[in-house]
């Protein structure tokens, strides 16, 4: 009996020890319950001069992020002077009524600051991140830059030169070449086309043009000034008022953002980049933004299609078929419309097979019912990963500035989780079918000696240079 | 004796075993926890197997970062094995007991998280930032590879290919790569310190499975590691999970002895290196300064900001902005082993500018040695240092990495706040004194890089 007991004991002990080692290690664990979480509160007010101000709070942040977002960008540059919006914004920090360029640089460093200027097609952003005790110094400096720029002539040359080298440098990057060529088609005839300016127009920009542009557009009613960090709206209002109340508003200078429309025929383009070992593809079109409520379903669709390494595009092209190095898609929101863009990098030999697979995936998105499980997974991903993007204070503040500038506080920011969570599968499928039934244009960048199969597959391919000049059109079977 | 049950010895043994298991669980609940308030609140404790755990709660966003750092770096690479620590970093993503090759990335990205690894001379750290409710997943993944990494010929070949690709990329990205390696050899006479972190191509290719396994068994053990968890979590629950996944990982053997490193440096050293592939002439310059553990080191931290860091620093202001002698200027303090240097690299348009730059640097160093730094200049340097410090603690990942590094660098975790705040208390007279003591010919090395 005792012997039996001993054996039972030994077996039980072995089993328990084996199981405790193996059972929980063998498979990935379940997540913990999700805690209820809301986006940080975004508060706003409008000063008497028309300047919208906002605060997005984060307790104990050692930095404050001050961001001035203006609702115009390169799309507002005159037709004959593309690049003027960028030159103006950059020149503003190169000297003010009180400070020289080096004074400005010194002042930024003295407050532990980081200063950035970004001009896109429809927005201009001045961003200053600094140590929390220096709010007055930061506002004083930013108000000097925005309200009293001196546009020194000597610095205009330096700004143009720096921009020239940036443009030339960007030409080495295949994905920028591809994206810009695609945008040239999509923005053709639209003011946003000016955002694709090249170095040729820079020398035409004079100090007088800069001053005129500044006077016309830099108005408080075109701007949103937001502070992110450990600060209340009351304090922020008082401080911003103190430094920005002399900014005079004039209702006449409203920038225009005509509606972008999807292009109705598929373009195929190629740019030769000798010695490039890989091929780069940009594919896309404008998606109609007639119904703002389509945006949330669209974000889910993008997640399903190509938003992450677990989306269809990456899983199919890279993981299953091993055709590409990377394959992603994204949605960009402009005031004039939404842009859908796919970017792929791959070995040149797999170009044709990859393009066919992308076409197949696009058809699948429009024609086949998206499984509910896939939709739910995409929604979870969007909801759960969003807070990770908000960790750096300047990123959170910039998101909030965009929401304020687009006047989306109530519908978009405050209802963000609900807007995703309550989306039903039918609504997502309906939006996919509605928006994605447009032909997608394709630009390929690579070494023409390595991309032979591409030229043999398609009827007509337009060949461009780095600046977007159409060189010639290749027809099927034609010798290069 | 009548009325008493006499149990056989073996049964007594099992009863004792059960009791001891129960006692262990009881003791687990009683783990001694130490609280540190600065520079941000955290607690730390040790598991039975020697693993140190640091927990820093921050509920501002539903995000957590876990960093698992091992006290092993390129310093442990032996002659002929340069790049082993780097290869090991790569292998840690090639699969473990219950995780397939590259699945680590896939598990993390599927939940919207990010993962990466870093390696320096002293430590290797793996870190993940994820939505906070996915904490069990990341603990499972990290514990699985600590418990048993898969190291087969196939895995090793894959890791070698990736390591070699990265090595080629680094070389491609920095046109002065070879001159940097040569200057490393000039400053650090010992192989453990001067060989490149990414190793040598021929060494990586020749590494054998058994050598890699030995390296893993020696250094990738709980008693040579720290687990830092920062972000939004419930401390009690996090401790339960950490104990569940890590407590049963066996403690490793005693760590191999640290390599004996000759850490002498004798200047002045002037050398010229000809490299026809570089785009322009350049130079490397370094002064040996007080070692990291010395009380004098914080003053050099401030001198680094005064002289080199940011557009307002003396050298940037003079060489780049005012006299436009150079087109590239970067550098800072660097510590390997017990040797610390203030080193810089500059590229100019021609040889004349190189000579003028060296004279200008000499002029600025002389100014530092002969006059008290004006208080407003000192305040500027302090603010730049403070901003960089705060920046390095901004996100959960920043803080987890900071704690991991400090754990291996500081004598005790309670010391962190004092150590990082000390540069803010450095006085102008301290700077003059130390500049005169350390910025001498005996502590200086220069390597000029010429095109031909």
Coordinates of C-alpha atoms in Angstrom, one line a residue, chain A residues 2 6 9-10 13 21 24-35 37 40 58 62-63 101-102 105-106 109-114 129 131 134 309-310 315 377 381 384-385 387-394, chain B residues 8 10-11 14 17-18 60-63 98 106-107 109-114 129-131 133-134 136-137 140 143 147 232 237 241 244-245 248-249 310-312 317 321 380 383-384 386-387 390-391 394-396:
Chain A
X2 CA 2.7 2.4 1.0
X6 CA 4.8 6.5 -3.1
X9 CA 3.1 10.6 -5.3
X10 CA 6.0 10.4 -7.7
X13 CA 4.7 15.3 -8.7
X21 CA 6.4 24.2 -16.7
X24 CA 1.4 28.2 -19.6
X25 CA 4.6 28.5 -21.7
X26 CA 3.4 26.5 -24.6
X27 CA 0.9 29.1 -26.0
X28 CA 0.7 32.8 -25.9
X29 CA -1.4 34.0 -23.0
X30 CA -4.7 35.8 -23.2
X31 CA -4.6 39.6 -22.7
X32 CA -5.8 41.2 -19.5
X33 CA -9.2 42.9 -19.6
X34 CA -9.0 46.3 -21.4
X35 CA -9.2 49.3 -19.1
X37 CA -9.7 54.8 -21.5
X40 CA -6.9 63.3 -23.3
X58 CA -0.9 65.7 -19.8
X62 CA 8.5 68.0 -18.2
X63 CA 8.0 69.6 -21.6
X101 CA 18.8 84.4 -36.9
X102 CA 21.5 83.4 -34.4
X105 CA 18.7 79.8 -32.4
X106 CA 20.3 80.8 -29.1
X109 CA 18.5 76.4 -27.0
X110 CA 18.3 78.5 -23.9
X111 CA 14.8 77.1 -23.1
X112 CA 15.9 73.5 -24.0
X113 CA 13.8 73.8 -27.1
X114 CA 13.3 72.1 -30.4
X129 CA 8.8 72.0 -27.7
X131 CA 11.2 72.8 -20.9
X134 CA 9.9 78.6 -20.0
X309 CA 2.5 44.1 -41.1
X310 CA -0.6 42.0 -40.4
X315 CA 0.9 39.1 -45.4
X377 CA -9.4 42.5 -35.6
X381 CA -5.8 47.2 -33.7
X384 CA -5.4 49.6 -29.0
X385 CA -2.4 51.0 -30.8
X387 CA -2.3 55.5 -27.5
X388 CA 1.2 54.4 -28.5
X389 CA 1.4 57.1 -31.1
X390 CA 0.4 59.7 -28.6
X391 CA 3.3 59.2 -26.2
X392 CA 5.6 62.0 -27.4
X393 CA 4.0 65.2 -26.2
X394 CA 4.6 67.0 -29.6
Chain B
X8 CA 8.6 5.8 5.4
X10 CA 10.5 8.7 1.2
X11 CA 7.0 9.9 2.2
X14 CA 7.7 14.3 -0.3
X17 CA 9.1 18.9 -0.6
X18 CA 5.4 20.1 -0.6
X60 CA -1.2 58.7 -18.3
X61 CA -1.7 56.4 -21.3
X62 CA -2.7 52.7 -21.6
X63 CA 0.8 51.7 -22.7
X98 CA 7.7 28.1 -28.0
X106 CA 4.9 39.3 -35.5
X107 CA 3.3 38.8 -32.0
X109 CA 3.2 44.0 -34.2
X110 CA -0.1 42.1 -34.4
X111 CA -1.2 44.0 -31.2
X112 CA 0.0 47.3 -32.5
X113 CA 3.2 47.2 -30.5
X114 CA 6.9 47.9 -31.3
X129 CA 6.1 48.9 -26.1
X130 CA 2.6 47.6 -26.2
X131 CA -1.0 48.4 -25.2
X133 CA -3.5 44.9 -21.4
X134 CA -1.1 42.9 -23.6
X136 CA 1.2 38.9 -20.3
X137 CA 2.1 38.5 -24.0
X140 CA 5.7 35.3 -22.1
X143 CA 10.7 34.7 -20.6
X147 CA 14.5 30.2 -20.7
X232 CA 0.1 51.7 -17.0
X237 CA -0.9 41.9 -11.0
X241 CA 2.8 37.8 -13.9
X244 CA 4.8 33.3 -13.1
X245 CA 6.9 33.7 -16.2
X248 CA 11.1 29.3 -12.6
X249 CA 13.9 30.1 -15.0
X310 CA 24.0 72.4 -29.8
X311 CA 24.3 75.4 -32.1
X312 CA 25.2 77.7 -29.1
X317 CA 29.4 78.6 -32.8
X321 CA 28.5 79.4 -37.6
X380 CA 22.7 77.8 -21.1
X383 CA 19.5 74.0 -19.7
X384 CA 20.7 72.1 -22.7
X386 CA 18.5 69.3 -18.5
X387 CA 16.4 69.3 -21.7
X390 CA 14.2 65.2 -19.6
X391 CA 14.0 64.1 -23.3
X394 CA 9.9 61.2 -21.9
X395 CA 8.2 58.1 -23.1
X396 CA 7.7 54.7 -21.3

